[in-house]
Short mmCIF file of C-alpha atoms in Angstrom, two decimals:
data_model
loop_
_atom_site.label_atom_id
_atom_site.label_comp_id
_atom_site.label_asym_id
_atom_site.label_seq_id
_atom_site.Cartn_x
_atom_site.Cartn_y
_atom_site.Cartn_z
CA MET A 180 0.18 0.03 0.35
CA LYS A 181 1.29 3.70 -1.17
CA LYS A 182 2.79 5.95 2.10
CA MET A 183 0.05 7.51 3.50
CA ASP A 184 0.01 11.70 2.85
CA ASN A 185 0.55 13.68 6.01
CA LYS A 186 -3.10 15.35 5.28
CA ILE A 187 -4.88 12.16 5.53
CA LYS A 188 -2.61 11.43 8.96
CA ASN A 189 -3.57 14.37 10.15
CA LYS A 190 -7.53 14.31 9.29
CA ILE A 191 -7.51 10.81 10.67
CA ARG A 192 -6.59 12.45 13.77
CA MET A 193 -8.62 15.28 14.05
CA THR A 194 -11.53 12.98 12.99
CA LYS A 195 -10.85 10.75 16.21
CA GLU A 196 -10.26 13.98 18.84
CA PHE A 197 -13.87 15.22 17.12
CA VAL A 198 -15.77 11.29 18.05
CA ILE A 199 -14.36 11.24 21.06
CA GLN A 200 -15.52 14.76 22.66
CA ASN A 201 -18.61 14.92 20.46
CA VAL A 202 -20.23 11.72 19.96
CA PRO A 203 -21.83 9.49 22.98
CA PHE A 204 -20.77 5.83 21.15
CA TYR A 205 -17.18 6.67 20.99
CA ARG A 206 -16.79 8.70 24.33
CA ASP A 207 -16.27 6.12 26.78
CA LYS A 208 -13.41 4.06 24.20
CA VAL A 209 -11.00 7.60 24.79
CA SER A 210 -8.57 4.54 26.74
CA LEU A 211 -8.43 2.28 23.36
CA VAL A 212 -7.73 5.37 21.06
CA ASN A 213 -4.14 6.01 19.63
CA PHE A 214 -4.15 9.26 18.19
CA ASP A 215 -1.06 9.11 16.77
CA SER A 216 -1.86 6.01 14.47
CA PRO A 217 -2.54 6.57 11.00
CA ASP A 218 -5.86 4.60 10.85
CA PHE A 219 -8.74 3.08 13.01
CA SER A 220 -8.15 -0.06 13.99
CA GLU A 221 -8.44 0.47 17.20
CA PHE A 222 -11.95 1.27 17.24
CA PRO A 223 -14.92 -1.11 16.85
CA VAL A 224 -16.24 -2.30 13.48
CA ILE A 225 -20.04 -0.43 13.40
CA GLN A 226 -23.18 -2.75 11.65
CA LYS A 227 -26.39 -1.00 10.61
CA GLN A 228 -27.78 -2.91 13.27
CA ASP A 229 -26.25 -0.65 15.75
CA LEU A 230 -27.72 2.35 14.03
CA ARG A 231 -31.27 1.26 13.70
CA ASP A 232 -30.58 0.38 17.28
CA SER A 233 -29.30 3.13 18.62
CA PRO A 234 -28.70 5.87 16.02
CA GLU A 235 -28.72 8.72 18.50
CA LEU A 236 -25.54 7.52 19.98
CA PHE A 237 -23.94 8.35 16.69
CA LEU A 238 -25.09 11.95 16.49
CA SER A 239 -22.72 14.78 17.44
CA ASN A 240 -25.22 17.25 17.89
CA LYS A 241 -29.31 17.49 16.96
CA GLU A 242 -30.03 20.60 15.82
CA ASN A 243 -30.95 21.74 12.12
CA LEU A 244 -30.68 17.74 11.04
CA ILE A 245 -32.05 16.62 7.86
CA PRO A 246 -32.82 13.30 7.70
CA GLU A 247 -31.88 10.47 4.46
CA TYR A 248 -33.20 7.13 4.09
CA THR A 249 -31.52 3.89 3.08
CA SER A 250 -33.15 1.55 0.71
CA GLY A 251 -32.05 -1.47 2.92
CA SER A 252 -29.71 -3.36 1.20
CA THR A 253 -28.18 -5.13 3.39
CA GLY A 254 -31.52 -6.08 5.34
CA PHE A 255 -31.96 -2.83 7.31
CA PRO A 256 -33.29 0.56 6.05
CA LEU A 257 -31.87 3.24 8.35
CA THR A 258 -32.45 6.79 8.87
CA LEU A 259 -29.39 8.81 8.78
CA TYR A 260 -29.03 12.64 9.62
CA LYS A 261 -27.10 15.61 8.33
CA THR A 262 -26.74 18.87 8.50
CA LYS A 263 -27.16 21.48 4.98
CA THR A 264 -23.57 23.03 5.44
CA GLU A 265 -22.54 19.34 5.45
CA MET A 266 -24.69 18.11 2.47
CA MET A 267 -23.38 21.11 0.54
CA ARG A 268 -19.31 20.22 1.67
CA LEU A 269 -19.98 16.75 0.67
CA GLU A 270 -21.52 17.50 -2.98
CA ALA A 271 -18.28 19.68 -2.93
CA PHE A 272 -15.99 16.46 -3.14
CA LEU A 273 -18.21 14.96 -5.89
CA ILE A 274 -18.00 18.77 -8.10
CA ARG A 275 -14.15 18.60 -7.88
CA GLU A 276 -14.43 15.02 -9.36
CA ARG A 277 -17.26 16.05 -12.28
CA LYS A 278 -15.46 19.04 -13.15
CA LYS A 279 -12.05 16.71 -14.13
CA ALA A 280 -14.22 14.97 -16.01
CA VAL A 281 -15.43 17.32 -18.46
CA LYS A 282 -15.11 20.32 -19.27
CA ASP A 283 -17.27 23.44 -18.42
CA PHE A 284 -19.07 21.51 -16.04
CA GLU A 285 -20.55 24.36 -13.87
CA LYS A 286 -22.26 25.32 -17.31
CA LEU A 287 -24.22 21.99 -18.23
CA LYS A 288 -27.63 21.93 -16.74
CA LEU A 289 -28.64 18.60 -14.85
CA ILE A 290 -31.41 16.00 -15.78
CA LYS A 291 -31.60 14.06 -13.22
CA PHE A 292 -33.99 10.33 -12.97
CA TYR A 293 -35.97 10.47 -9.66
CA ALA A 294 -38.14 8.64 -7.71
CA GLU A 295 -39.90 10.94 -5.44
CA LEU A 296 -39.06 14.87 -4.29
CA HIS A 297 -40.40 16.61 -1.05
CA THR A 298 -41.72 20.05 -2.71
CA GLY A 299 -42.37 21.75 0.78
CA GLU A 300 -45.14 19.80 2.53
CA ASN A 301 -45.96 17.62 -0.56
CA ARG A 302 -44.39 14.82 -2.34
CA CYS A 303 -43.79 15.30 -6.01
CA TYR A 304 -44.15 11.92 -8.40
CA GLU A 305 -44.55 14.23 -11.74
CA LYS A 306 -43.28 12.62 -14.80
CA ILE A 307 -41.84 15.92 -15.75
CA TYR A 308 -40.67 18.05 -12.89
CA ARG A 309 -38.67 21.51 -13.13
CA GLU A 310 -36.31 22.48 -10.38
CA ASN A 311 -33.75 25.05 -9.97
CA ASN A 312 -32.72 24.68 -13.32
CA ILE A 313 -32.35 21.08 -12.98
CA LEU A 314 -34.97 18.84 -15.40
CA TYR A 315 -35.93 16.26 -13.27
CA LEU A 316 -37.11 12.60 -15.31
CA SER A 317 -39.95 10.02 -13.66
CA MET A 318 -37.87 6.95 -12.85
CA LEU A 319 -41.78 6.00 -12.58
CA HIS A 320 -42.32 5.83 -15.97
CA MET A 321 -40.33 3.86 -18.25
CA ASP A 322 -42.65 3.38 -21.37
CA VAL A 323 -42.04 4.45 -25.23
CA GLN A 324 -44.89 7.55 -24.62
CA SER A 325 -42.76 8.95 -21.43
CA PHE A 326 -39.02 8.23 -23.57
CA GLU A 327 -40.03 10.32 -26.52
CA GLU A 328 -41.16 12.96 -23.54
CA TYR A 329 -38.14 13.09 -22.15
CA ILE A 330 -36.31 13.53 -25.40
CA GLN A 331 -38.69 16.37 -26.27
CA ALA A 332 -38.10 18.36 -22.97
CA ILE A 333 -34.20 17.70 -23.64
CA GLU A 334 -33.61 18.85 -27.03
CA ASN A 335 -36.26 21.57 -26.18
CA GLU A 336 -34.87 23.04 -22.77
CA VAL A 337 -31.20 21.74 -22.83
CA THR A 338 -29.23 25.05 -24.54
CA ASP A 339 -25.93 24.96 -23.25
CA GLY A 340 -25.54 21.14 -22.46
CA GLY A 341 -26.47 18.77 -20.41
CA TRP A 342 -25.17 16.17 -18.16
CA ILE A 343 -27.69 12.80 -17.31
CA MET A 344 -27.41 11.49 -13.11
CA GLY A 345 -29.11 8.19 -12.37
CA PRO A 346 -29.49 4.43 -11.61
CA PRO A 347 -27.60 2.45 -14.14
CA SER A 348 -30.76 0.39 -14.75
CA VAL A 349 -32.89 3.25 -15.47
CA ILE A 350 -30.24 5.15 -17.83
CA SER A 351 -29.26 2.40 -19.66
CA ARG A 352 -33.16 1.84 -20.78
CA PHE A 353 -33.32 5.09 -21.82
CA ALA A 354 -30.24 4.87 -23.77
CA GLN A 355 -31.78 1.89 -25.44
CA TYR A 356 -34.65 3.40 -27.22
CA VAL A 357 -32.48 6.48 -27.86
CA CYS A 358 -30.12 4.00 -30.09
CA ASP A 359 -33.63 1.99 -31.20
CA THR A 360 -34.93 4.83 -32.35
CA ASP A 361 -31.95 6.40 -33.92
CA ARG A 362 -32.23 9.70 -32.15
CA VAL A 363 -28.99 11.97 -31.36
CA LEU A 364 -29.19 13.81 -28.70
CA ALA A 365 -25.76 15.77 -28.91
CA LYS A 366 -26.61 18.49 -25.99
CA ILE A 367 -25.50 15.80 -23.46
CA LYS A 368 -21.89 15.91 -22.62
CA PHE A 369 -21.79 13.67 -19.04
CA VAL A 370 -23.23 10.73 -18.01
CA GLU A 371 -22.60 10.08 -13.81
CA PHE A 372 -24.01 6.38 -13.17
CA THR A 373 -24.69 5.99 -9.28
CA GLY A 374 -27.05 3.99 -6.74
CA GLU A 375 -26.43 0.13 -8.48
CA LEU A 376 -23.75 -1.79 -10.03
CA LEU A 377 -22.88 -0.97 -13.22
CA ASN A 378 -22.34 -3.45 -15.82
CA GLU A 379 -20.84 -3.47 -19.37
CA TYR A 380 -23.84 -3.54 -21.14
CA GLN A 381 -25.48 -0.29 -19.32
CA ARG A 382 -22.00 1.35 -20.27
CA ASN A 383 -21.89 0.20 -23.89
CA VAL A 384 -25.37 1.01 -24.84
CA THR A 385 -25.13 4.86 -22.81
CA LYS A 386 -22.07 5.53 -24.21
CA LYS A 387 -23.58 4.49 -27.90
CA ALA A 388 -26.33 6.49 -27.23
CA PHE A 389 -24.70 9.75 -26.08
CA ASP A 390 -21.14 9.71 -27.10
CA CYS A 391 -20.32 11.33 -24.12
CA VAL A 392 -18.08 11.16 -21.13
CA ILE A 393 -19.21 8.75 -18.96
CA ARG A 394 -18.21 8.45 -15.20
CA ASN A 395 -19.25 5.61 -12.26
CA HIS A 396 -19.99 6.94 -8.97
CA TYR A 397 -19.79 4.73 -5.90
CA GLY A 398 -20.70 5.83 -2.93
CA SER A 399 -23.97 5.15 -0.11
CA ARG A 400 -26.43 7.49 1.57
CA GLU A 401 -23.98 7.26 4.67
CA PHE A 402 -20.89 8.77 2.99
CA TRP A 403 -22.71 9.70 -0.19
CA CYS A 404 -18.88 9.55 -2.36
CA ILE A 405 -16.88 6.68 -1.50
CA ALA A 406 -14.97 6.40 -4.37
CA TYR A 407 -15.13 8.03 -8.20
CA GLU A 408 -14.09 6.52 -11.59
CA CYS A 409 -11.26 8.16 -13.35
CA GLU A 410 -10.37 8.30 -17.52
CA CYS A 411 -8.65 5.14 -17.40
CA GLY A 412 -11.92 3.11 -16.07
CA ASN A 413 -10.42 2.69 -12.01
CA MET A 414 -12.28 3.66 -8.97
CA HIS A 415 -10.31 5.96 -6.80
CA ILE A 416 -11.37 6.24 -3.34
CA LEU A 417 -11.94 10.05 -2.09
CA GLU A 418 -9.15 9.84 0.49
CA ASN A 419 -10.05 13.61 1.59
CA ASN A 420 -13.91 12.16 2.38
CA VAL A 421 -13.58 8.73 3.59
CA TYR A 422 -10.52 6.07 5.15
CA VAL A 423 -11.97 2.72 3.37
CA GLU A 424 -9.82 -0.58 4.95
CA ASN A 425 -10.48 -4.29 3.41
CA SER A 426 -12.00 -6.93 5.99
CA GLU A 427 -13.01 -10.26 5.67
CA ASN A 428 -16.49 -10.06 6.09
CA GLY A 429 -16.68 -7.02 3.03
CA LEU A 430 -15.44 -3.15 3.38
CA LEU A 431 -15.14 -0.99 6.60
CA VAL A 432 -15.40 2.72 5.64
CA SER A 433 -14.95 6.16 8.33
CA LEU A 434 -16.38 9.20 7.53
CA LEU A 435 -13.18 11.81 7.94
CA GLY A 436 -14.23 15.07 9.30
CA LYS A 437 -16.43 16.95 11.49
CA HIS A 438 -20.13 15.79 11.12
CA THR A 439 -23.15 15.18 12.40
CA MET A 440 -23.26 11.52 12.12
CA PRO A 441 -19.01 10.61 12.02
CA LEU A 442 -19.41 6.69 11.69
CA ILE A 443 -15.69 5.33 11.68
CA ARG A 444 -15.31 1.16 10.41
CA TYR A 445 -18.57 1.00 9.57
CA ARG A 446 -19.38 -1.98 7.24
CA VAL A 447 -21.35 -1.07 4.08
CA GLY A 448 -21.98 -4.55 3.02
CA ASP A 449 -20.68 -4.42 -0.45
CA ASN A 450 -18.36 -6.98 -1.88
CA CYS A 451 -15.40 -4.37 -2.56
CA HIS A 452 -12.11 -4.60 -2.10
CA VAL A 453 -8.74 -1.54 -1.72
CA SER A 454 -6.43 -2.26 -4.26
CA ASP A 455 -2.56 -1.93 -4.56
CA ARG A 456 -2.63 -1.36 -8.51
CA LYS A 457 -1.32 1.77 -9.49
CA CYS A 458 -3.14 3.89 -12.15
CA SER A 459 -1.99 5.59 -15.18
CA CYS A 460 -4.57 8.80 -14.41
CA GLY A 461 -2.22 10.36 -12.27
CA ASN A 462 -4.03 10.37 -9.52
CA ASN A 463 -2.08 8.31 -6.16
CA ALA A 464 -5.44 7.67 -4.40
CA PRO A 465 -6.17 3.85 -3.66
CA ILE A 466 -8.26 1.85 -6.56
CA LEU A 467 -11.75 0.52 -5.14
CA GLU A 468 -12.55 -3.02 -7.09
CA THR A 469 -16.25 -3.03 -6.96
CA PHE A 470 -17.09 -7.31 -7.45
CA SER A 471 -21.07 -6.79 -6.46
CA GLY A 472 -23.61 -4.29 -5.10
CA ARG A 473 -26.67 -3.25 -5.46
CA THR A 474 -29.07 -4.00 -8.75
CA THR A 475 -32.40 -2.93 -9.35
CA ASP A 476 -35.64 -5.41 -11.03
CA PHE A 477 -38.47 -3.31 -13.11
CA ILE A 478 -42.13 -3.56 -12.19
CA VAL A 479 -43.80 -5.17 -15.28
CA THR A 480 -47.29 -3.56 -15.64
CA PRO A 481 -49.84 -4.98 -17.66
CA TYR A 482 -50.19 -2.43 -20.48
CA GLY A 483 -46.02 -4.10 -21.23
CA ASN A 484 -44.08 -0.83 -20.04
CA GLU A 485 -42.14 -1.02 -16.53
CA VAL A 486 -41.61 0.79 -13.82
CA SER A 487 -38.52 1.38 -11.41
CA SER A 488 -38.95 -0.58 -8.34
CA ILE A 489 -37.60 1.88 -6.73
CA LEU A 490 -41.37 2.81 -6.10
CA ILE A 491 -41.64 0.23 -3.60
CA TYR A 492 -38.81 1.77 -1.69
CA MET A 493 -40.25 5.01 -1.25
CA ILE A 494 -44.01 3.65 -0.41
CA ILE A 495 -41.84 2.06 2.67
CA VAL A 496 -40.16 4.80 3.48
CA ASN A 497 -43.14 6.88 3.52
CA LEU A 498 -44.68 4.30 5.87
CA ASN A 499 -41.88 4.43 8.07
CA LEU A 500 -42.32 7.70 8.73
CA LEU A 501 -46.37 7.84 9.05
CA TYR A 502 -45.79 4.74 11.74
CA SER A 503 -42.12 5.23 13.22
CA ASP A 504 -40.08 2.64 11.62
CA ILE A 505 -43.04 -0.05 11.52
CA ILE A 506 -41.11 -2.18 8.90
CA GLN A 507 -38.07 -3.11 9.37
CA GLN A 508 -36.96 -5.32 6.38
CA PHE A 509 -39.58 -5.92 3.81
CA LYS A 510 -39.28 -7.99 -0.10
CA VAL A 511 -41.54 -7.75 -2.84
CA ILE A 512 -41.81 -10.82 -5.19
CA GLN A 513 -44.10 -9.99 -8.51
CA LYS A 514 -45.33 -12.89 -9.39
CA SER A 515 -47.49 -11.63 -12.50
CA VAL A 516 -48.09 -8.37 -13.81
CA ASP A 517 -51.04 -7.72 -11.44
CA SER A 518 -49.83 -10.08 -8.40
CA PHE A 519 -46.98 -9.13 -6.06
CA ASP A 520 -45.70 -11.44 -2.15
CA LEU A 521 -44.67 -8.52 0.43
CA TYR A 522 -42.58 -9.95 3.30
CA ALA A 523 -41.60 -7.76 5.68
CA VAL A 524 -40.30 -7.94 9.71
CA LEU A 525 -42.26 -5.91 11.54
CA SER A 526 -41.18 -4.42 14.99
CA ASP A 527 -43.28 -5.05 17.60
CA ARG A 528 -47.33 -3.24 16.71
CA GLN A 529 -48.86 -5.81 14.91
CA SER A 530 -52.02 -4.53 15.53
CA GLN A 531 -51.39 -1.89 12.74
CA THR A 532 -50.88 -4.53 9.85
CA ASP A 533 -54.45 -3.34 9.04
CA GLU A 534 -53.50 0.60 8.85
CA LEU A 535 -50.06 -0.57 7.29
CA GLU A 536 -51.76 -3.32 3.82
CA GLN A 537 -53.63 -0.51 3.31
CA TYR A 538 -51.49 2.29 3.20
CA PHE A 539 -49.34 0.27 0.67
CA LEU A 540 -52.25 -0.48 -1.34
CA SER A 541 -53.49 2.65 -1.95
CA GLN A 542 -50.13 4.63 -2.72
CA PHE A 543 -48.78 1.37 -4.98
CA GLU A 544 -52.23 1.59 -6.99
CA SER A 545 -52.29 5.17 -7.28
CA ILE A 546 -48.71 5.11 -8.75
CA LEU A 547 -48.96 2.31 -10.86
CA GLY A 548 -52.45 3.47 -12.33
CA TYR A 549 -54.14 -0.19 -11.77
CA THR A 550 -55.22 -2.55 -9.44
CA ALA A 551 -52.68 -5.14 -7.89
CA THR A 552 -53.48 -7.85 -5.26
CA VAL A 553 -50.42 -7.55 -2.60
CA THR A 554 -50.51 -10.72 -0.40
CA PHE A 555 -48.61 -9.80 3.03
CA HIS A 556 -46.69 -12.06 5.11
CA TYR A 557 -45.29 -11.04 8.06
CA VAL A 558 -41.90 -13.00 8.99
CA LYS A 559 -39.31 -12.76 11.59
CA ASP A 560 -36.27 -12.24 9.04
CA ILE A 561 -35.86 -12.26 5.17
CA PRO A 562 -32.13 -13.82 4.90
CA VAL A 563 -29.92 -11.87 3.17
CA ASP A 564 -27.86 -13.01 -0.58
CA PHE A 565 -24.92 -14.89 1.35
CA LYS A 566 -22.62 -14.18 -1.45
CA THR A 567 -23.08 -10.26 -1.61
CA GLY A 568 -24.19 -9.75 1.60
CA LYS A 569 -27.57 -7.84 0.18
CA LEU A 570 -31.02 -7.67 0.15
CA LYS A 571 -32.53 -7.52 -2.89
CA TYR A 572 -35.70 -5.67 -2.30
CA PHE A 573 -37.29 -6.17 -5.02
CA VAL A 574 -37.78 -9.80 -7.59
CA SER A 575 -39.51 -9.77 -10.69
CA LEU A 576 -40.27 -13.70 -11.48
CA LEU A 577 -41.44 -12.20 -15.10
CA LYS A 578 -39.62 -13.18 -18.09
CA LYS A 579 -37.47 -10.03 -18.84
CA GLU A 580 -37.07 -9.40 -22.79
CA GLY A 581 -34.24 -9.22 -24.37
#
């Protein structure tokens, strides 16, 4: 492993001092901490279950908090907290990488595939939504008519160039339609994949459709950006943001600096590995090799179109907000176009299952636009995949085209 930069060593030391002084979980561990060591090896490993059981123990402050929600891909949906200032700081790390990737990045208009937006007290699921010079395209509408509307919106509203951000499964489907219809969207200068494992088909069809710079972004709600792709196709760890170490049971990530929820040696659950390989791009930061991660199936509707299963995740998030984290684990299996099984691990409030089912069905059918049968199964545990360590929260048993 390469010699560690003194700036990184100093940031690790500063992070240790901060968490010992400000985070309840770490305060009684001061006797274990070696402030001069260049890593976090003396700290205990944190599991997602630790955050679910006692999130308040990991907070450095309790003011001006903005909640974020994970998908539960390792089996446990979580609520995380950041401040607006902190989010801006984390976003700055990403902007710096994007500026390296494409010329005049700051002039490009963002085209973002989304599932749900919070607009004040309301939630937005519009097919096309515009706010703060961002063009939002819904992942819940992936049919031919919607694709045509997306193309028209891009052609009409993107004047000085644009860039697309979203999950590989969604962007690649849109890209495939662009290719199939022989469209040319020359205004697209940059595409950033995030949120899922990227495969070669998805990369290639996107490159063919837009003929632009493509970058992959590996991150999580807990840390935002962990690694970012360079021009050589390698994923470099963002050393100013995180410290990453290998372990037998998956990657351990530590958030560097003064944060609202500064997690140290947190097991992210993805099957990745920090490599000793060197890169010819000139970036000396360690390379992250990703072997497996999050992938997304699509809900097949009776109309022949497909809807991103992120819809299910958003309904569960909203349901947990209404009923104080009543669902601890979940998985949905589509058996036919209008028949689904939902498996859920609940907290102790079994008496609220009728309300839960009514809410889920009303939201599900409202967004999908048709009546579906959902059979609810309440179980004690939903096992994760033993190879990936992930719980795929939606699985379609229907035959996929192509």
